[in-house]
Amino acid sequence: MVCSKSIPLGFLLFCLFHHVAIGASPLYHFCFSKQNYTANSPYEANLNQLLDLLYTKVPPTGFGSGSTGQDPNQVNGLALCRGDVSSNNCKTCVVDASKKLGERCPDRKGAIIWYDNCMLKYSDVNFVGQIDNANRFYMWNVQEVDNPTPFNEKVKELLSGLSTTASSSNPKLYATGEVELDKSTKLYGLVQCTRDLSEPDCKKCLDGAISELPNCCDAKQGGRVVGGSCNFRYEIYPFVDS
């Protein structure tokens, strides 16, 4: 994977990815808080307690949120695993995410990290139930399709349909699907929201992400918009565990 550190649209990061399997390395992270906490402080103790809570709470269902401590040392957080990830792999991902955030955002009061299998976010600000539009990045396949216009239309049609399904008929706020492009090629898609969002806010978040398709993934064989509250991915090969 090759990532550019230029951020031309606010908090957005643009990445390129080839048709290769993504391992256990983080996709990206933001140390979004400008505030630091000190070692052995009440905030650090509350953060550690929150992470312990998420290790236990998240794997059985794939999602969990919580708060520990009282102001001004309260820590709020959530973790989400991809809808097809097993409980064991979910727990491993959440544990790895917390360790990596500690390395990459030491002493920061707010941070978020994404892996292929999960995301983890914590902050001294109570963000639970609110759409996060600030922490977002793009990824796309370096290969382009031969007929961009009909392909782009199919991608938007698939993802828009999945957005409706995830936000209206799935308690996980998660949906996957596929459509035929031709006799030998299928298009595969996935959408997901964090489960602290209401169904209307989930759809609002996903539709907003899908509206970024021309900016991130025009004519690309695969692409993602990944954020703090929702994400989508599409490819011309299967990428979801059955």
Short mmCIF file of C-alpha atoms in Angstrom, two decimals:
data_model
loop_
_atom_site.label_atom_id
_atom_site.label_comp_id
_atom_site.label_asym_id
_atom_site.label_seq_id
_atom_site.Cartn_x
_atom_site.Cartn_y
_atom_site.Cartn_z
CA MET A 1 0.00 0.00 0.00
CA VAL A 2 1.24 3.48 -0.86
CA CYS A 3 -0.22 6.44 1.05
CA SER A 4 0.16 10.12 0.38
CA LYS A 5 0.46 12.38 3.42
CA SER A 6 -0.96 15.34 1.52
CA ILE A 7 -4.42 16.23 2.86
CA PRO A 8 -6.03 18.56 0.33
CA LEU A 9 -9.57 18.30 1.72
CA GLY A 10 -9.38 19.05 5.41
CA PHE A 11 -8.96 15.83 7.34
CA LEU A 12 -9.07 13.51 4.32
CA LEU A 13 -6.16 11.22 3.53
CA PHE A 14 -5.78 9.68 0.12
CA CYS A 15 -4.31 6.22 -0.28
CA LEU A 16 -3.71 3.82 -3.15
CA PHE A 17 -3.96 0.09 -2.81
CA HIS A 18 -3.20 -2.76 -5.17
CA HIS A 19 -5.16 -5.99 -5.51
CA VAL A 20 -3.45 -7.59 -2.52
CA ALA A 21 -4.68 -8.89 0.79
CA ILE A 22 -4.40 -6.40 3.65
CA GLY A 23 -2.88 -7.93 6.75
CA ALA A 24 -2.94 -6.89 10.38
CA SER A 25 -1.33 -3.50 9.84
CA PRO A 26 -3.47 -0.42 10.52
CA LEU A 27 -5.10 1.25 7.54
CA TYR A 28 -4.67 4.67 9.12
CA HIS A 29 -5.07 6.68 12.31
CA PHE A 30 -5.66 10.23 13.53
CA CYS A 31 -4.43 11.71 16.81
CA PHE A 32 -7.24 14.24 16.59
CA SER A 33 -7.14 15.80 20.06
CA LYS A 34 -4.74 18.66 20.68
CA GLN A 35 -4.89 17.97 24.41
CA ASN A 36 -2.44 15.67 26.19
CA TYR A 37 -2.76 13.72 29.43
CA THR A 38 0.12 13.03 31.80
CA ALA A 39 1.49 9.64 32.75
CA ASN A 40 -0.10 7.98 35.78
CA SER A 41 -2.90 10.58 35.76
CA PRO A 42 -6.60 9.90 36.45
CA TYR A 43 -7.24 10.28 32.71
CA GLU A 44 -4.75 7.54 31.86
CA ALA A 45 -6.30 5.25 34.50
CA ASN A 46 -9.77 5.88 33.05
CA LEU A 47 -8.50 5.27 29.51
CA ASN A 48 -7.02 1.92 30.52
CA GLN A 49 -10.27 1.00 32.25
CA LEU A 50 -12.23 1.93 29.13
CA LEU A 51 -10.03 -0.20 26.90
CA ASP A 52 -10.46 -3.15 29.27
CA LEU A 53 -14.22 -2.61 29.03
CA LEU A 54 -14.14 -2.61 25.23
CA TYR A 55 -12.01 -5.79 25.10
CA THR A 56 -14.84 -7.54 26.94
CA LYS A 57 -17.87 -5.78 25.49
CA VAL A 58 -17.11 -5.66 21.78
CA PRO A 59 -16.25 -9.21 20.58
CA PRO A 60 -19.58 -10.97 21.36
CA THR A 61 -21.61 -8.63 19.12
CA GLY A 62 -18.97 -6.74 17.15
CA PHE A 63 -19.68 -3.37 18.71
CA GLY A 64 -19.42 -1.64 22.05
CA SER A 65 -19.25 1.84 23.53
CA GLY A 66 -18.80 3.25 27.01
CA SER A 67 -17.49 5.95 29.31
CA THR A 68 -15.27 5.76 32.38
CA GLY A 69 -14.53 8.35 35.06
CA GLN A 70 -16.00 11.77 35.72
CA ASP A 71 -15.28 15.18 34.22
CA PRO A 72 -12.68 16.52 33.68
CA ASN A 73 -11.07 13.07 33.38
CA GLN A 74 -13.91 11.19 31.70
CA VAL A 75 -12.96 9.04 28.72
CA ASN A 76 -15.51 8.07 26.06
CA GLY A 77 -14.93 5.40 23.48
CA LEU A 78 -16.25 2.82 21.08
CA ALA A 79 -15.00 -0.03 18.93
CA LEU A 80 -16.57 -1.64 15.87
CA CYS A 81 -15.64 -4.84 14.09
CA ARG A 82 -16.55 -5.57 10.49
CA GLY A 83 -19.81 -7.45 10.30
CA ASP A 84 -18.32 -10.70 8.99
CA VAL A 85 -15.43 -10.90 11.48
CA SER A 86 -15.44 -13.70 14.07
CA SER A 87 -15.48 -12.94 17.81
CA ASN A 88 -11.88 -14.14 18.22
CA ASN A 89 -10.59 -12.05 15.33
CA CYS A 90 -12.64 -9.11 16.58
CA LYS A 91 -11.04 -9.27 20.02
CA THR A 92 -7.56 -9.63 18.53
CA CYS A 93 -8.15 -6.58 16.36
CA VAL A 94 -9.46 -4.42 19.22
CA VAL A 95 -6.50 -5.38 21.41
CA ASP A 96 -4.04 -4.64 18.59
CA ALA A 97 -5.78 -1.32 17.87
CA SER A 98 -5.48 -0.14 21.47
CA LYS A 99 -1.79 -1.04 21.60
CA LYS A 100 -1.04 0.65 18.30
CA LEU A 101 -2.91 3.82 19.29
CA GLY A 102 -0.81 3.94 22.45
CA GLU A 103 2.30 3.85 20.26
CA ARG A 104 1.17 6.29 17.59
CA CYS A 105 -0.78 8.78 19.73
CA PRO A 106 1.00 8.66 23.09
CA ASP A 107 -0.59 10.86 25.77
CA ARG A 108 -3.24 12.26 23.39
CA LYS A 109 -6.73 12.64 24.84
CA GLY A 110 -8.46 11.72 21.59
CA ALA A 111 -7.49 9.30 18.83
CA ILE A 112 -8.94 6.89 16.27
CA ILE A 113 -7.47 3.96 14.35
CA TRP A 114 -8.77 1.68 11.61
CA TYR A 115 -7.81 -1.83 10.65
CA ASP A 116 -9.35 -4.01 7.96
CA ASN A 117 -11.26 -5.87 10.70
CA CYS A 118 -12.08 -3.11 13.20
CA MET A 119 -11.88 0.50 14.32
CA LEU A 120 -11.29 2.00 17.76
CA LYS A 121 -11.91 5.56 18.94
CA TYR A 122 -11.66 7.36 22.26
CA SER A 123 -11.91 10.98 23.40
CA ASP A 124 -12.41 13.24 26.38
CA VAL A 125 -15.40 14.64 24.43
CA ASN A 126 -18.60 12.58 24.46
CA PHE A 127 -19.09 11.83 20.75
CA VAL A 128 -21.31 8.76 21.09
CA GLY A 129 -24.46 9.04 18.97
CA GLN A 130 -23.07 11.80 16.77
CA ILE A 131 -21.95 11.48 13.15
CA ASP A 132 -18.18 11.89 12.84
CA ASN A 133 -17.47 13.75 9.59
CA ALA A 134 -14.03 15.00 10.62
CA ASN A 135 -12.09 11.73 10.72
CA ARG A 136 -12.28 10.24 7.24
CA PHE A 137 -9.97 8.96 4.54
CA TYR A 138 -10.10 7.40 1.08
CA MET A 139 -8.52 4.31 -0.44
CA TRP A 140 -8.70 3.13 -4.03
CA ASN A 141 -7.37 0.48 -6.39
CA VAL A 142 -4.74 1.77 -8.81
CA GLN A 143 -6.36 -0.19 -11.67
CA GLU A 144 -9.06 1.55 -13.71
CA VAL A 145 -12.03 0.05 -15.58
CA ASP A 146 -12.46 0.24 -19.34
CA ASN A 147 -15.95 1.75 -19.35
CA PRO A 148 -16.09 4.28 -16.49
CA THR A 149 -19.60 5.73 -16.89
CA PRO A 150 -21.67 2.52 -16.62
CA PHE A 151 -19.30 1.12 -14.00
CA ASN A 152 -19.57 4.22 -11.81
CA GLU A 153 -23.35 4.04 -12.10
CA LYS A 154 -23.34 0.39 -11.00
CA VAL A 155 -21.11 1.18 -8.01
CA LYS A 156 -23.38 3.99 -6.84
CA GLU A 157 -26.50 1.89 -7.41
CA LEU A 158 -25.12 -1.04 -5.41
CA LEU A 159 -23.84 1.05 -2.50
CA SER A 160 -26.99 3.18 -2.33
CA GLY A 161 -29.11 0.04 -2.12
CA LEU A 162 -26.88 -1.37 0.61
CA SER A 163 -27.13 1.94 2.48
CA THR A 164 -30.91 1.57 2.59
CA THR A 165 -30.68 -2.06 3.68
CA ALA A 166 -28.12 -1.44 6.43
CA SER A 167 -30.00 1.50 7.89
CA SER A 168 -33.47 -0.01 7.81
CA SER A 169 -33.44 -3.79 8.13
CA ASN A 170 -30.22 -4.89 9.82
CA PRO A 171 -29.66 -4.39 13.57
CA LYS A 172 -25.91 -4.44 12.91
CA LEU A 173 -26.27 -1.43 10.57
CA TYR A 174 -24.29 -3.53 8.10
CA ALA A 175 -24.99 -4.90 4.64
CA THR A 176 -23.15 -6.63 1.81
CA GLY A 177 -24.20 -7.45 -1.73
CA GLU A 178 -23.14 -8.07 -5.29
CA VAL A 179 -24.29 -7.38 -8.85
CA GLU A 180 -23.22 -8.76 -12.22
CA LEU A 181 -21.23 -6.43 -14.43
CA ASP A 182 -20.97 -8.93 -17.27
CA LYS A 183 -20.89 -12.71 -17.70
CA SER A 184 -17.45 -13.00 -16.11
CA THR A 185 -17.30 -10.13 -13.62
CA LYS A 186 -19.22 -9.21 -10.48
CA LEU A 187 -19.14 -6.11 -8.34
CA TYR A 188 -19.06 -6.66 -4.56
CA GLY A 189 -19.97 -4.09 -1.94
CA LEU A 190 -20.08 -3.53 1.82
CA VAL A 191 -21.43 -0.73 3.99
CA GLN A 192 -21.43 -0.36 7.78
CA CYS A 193 -22.20 2.16 10.51
CA THR A 194 -21.23 2.29 14.16
CA ARG A 195 -24.24 1.14 16.18
CA ASP A 196 -24.40 4.22 18.37
CA LEU A 197 -26.07 5.98 15.41
CA SER A 198 -29.81 6.02 14.84
CA GLU A 199 -31.05 4.43 11.60
CA PRO A 200 -31.67 7.86 9.97
CA ASP A 201 -28.20 9.06 10.99
CA CYS A 202 -26.65 5.84 9.66
CA LYS A 203 -28.24 6.43 6.26
CA LYS A 204 -27.23 10.10 6.36
CA CYS A 205 -23.64 9.11 7.12
CA LEU A 206 -23.49 6.43 4.40
CA ASP A 207 -25.15 8.59 1.76
CA GLY A 208 -22.66 11.33 2.55
CA ALA A 209 -19.78 8.91 2.14
CA ILE A 210 -21.21 7.55 -1.11
CA SER A 211 -21.46 11.10 -2.44
CA GLU A 212 -17.65 11.18 -2.24
CA LEU A 213 -17.34 8.51 -4.97
CA PRO A 214 -16.40 10.99 -7.75
CA ASN A 215 -13.63 12.41 -5.54
CA CYS A 216 -12.13 9.15 -4.33
CA CYS A 217 -12.85 6.38 -6.75
CA ASP A 218 -13.86 7.58 -10.22
CA ALA A 219 -13.38 4.65 -12.65
CA LYS A 220 -11.36 2.70 -10.07
CA GLN A 221 -11.80 -1.08 -9.84
CA GLY A 222 -12.08 -0.83 -6.06
CA GLY A 223 -12.45 1.86 -3.46
CA ARG A 224 -13.35 2.83 0.08
CA VAL A 225 -14.44 5.82 2.06
CA VAL A 226 -13.65 5.10 5.70
CA GLY A 227 -14.82 7.31 8.56
CA GLY A 228 -15.37 7.45 12.27
CA SER A 229 -19.08 6.63 12.02
CA CYS A 230 -19.52 4.71 8.75
CA ASN A 231 -17.67 3.26 5.81
CA PHE A 232 -18.15 1.55 2.48
CA ARG A 233 -16.03 -0.63 0.25
CA TYR A 234 -16.47 -2.05 -3.24
CA GLU A 235 -14.30 -4.41 -5.32
CA ILE A 236 -14.54 -6.59 -8.41
CA TYR A 237 -13.43 -9.58 -6.31
CA PRO A 238 -14.96 -11.13 -3.14
CA PHE A 239 -13.54 -9.71 0.09
CA VAL A 240 -16.14 -10.63 2.72
CA ASP A 241 -16.04 -13.88 4.69
CA SER A 242 -19.14 -15.96 4.11
#
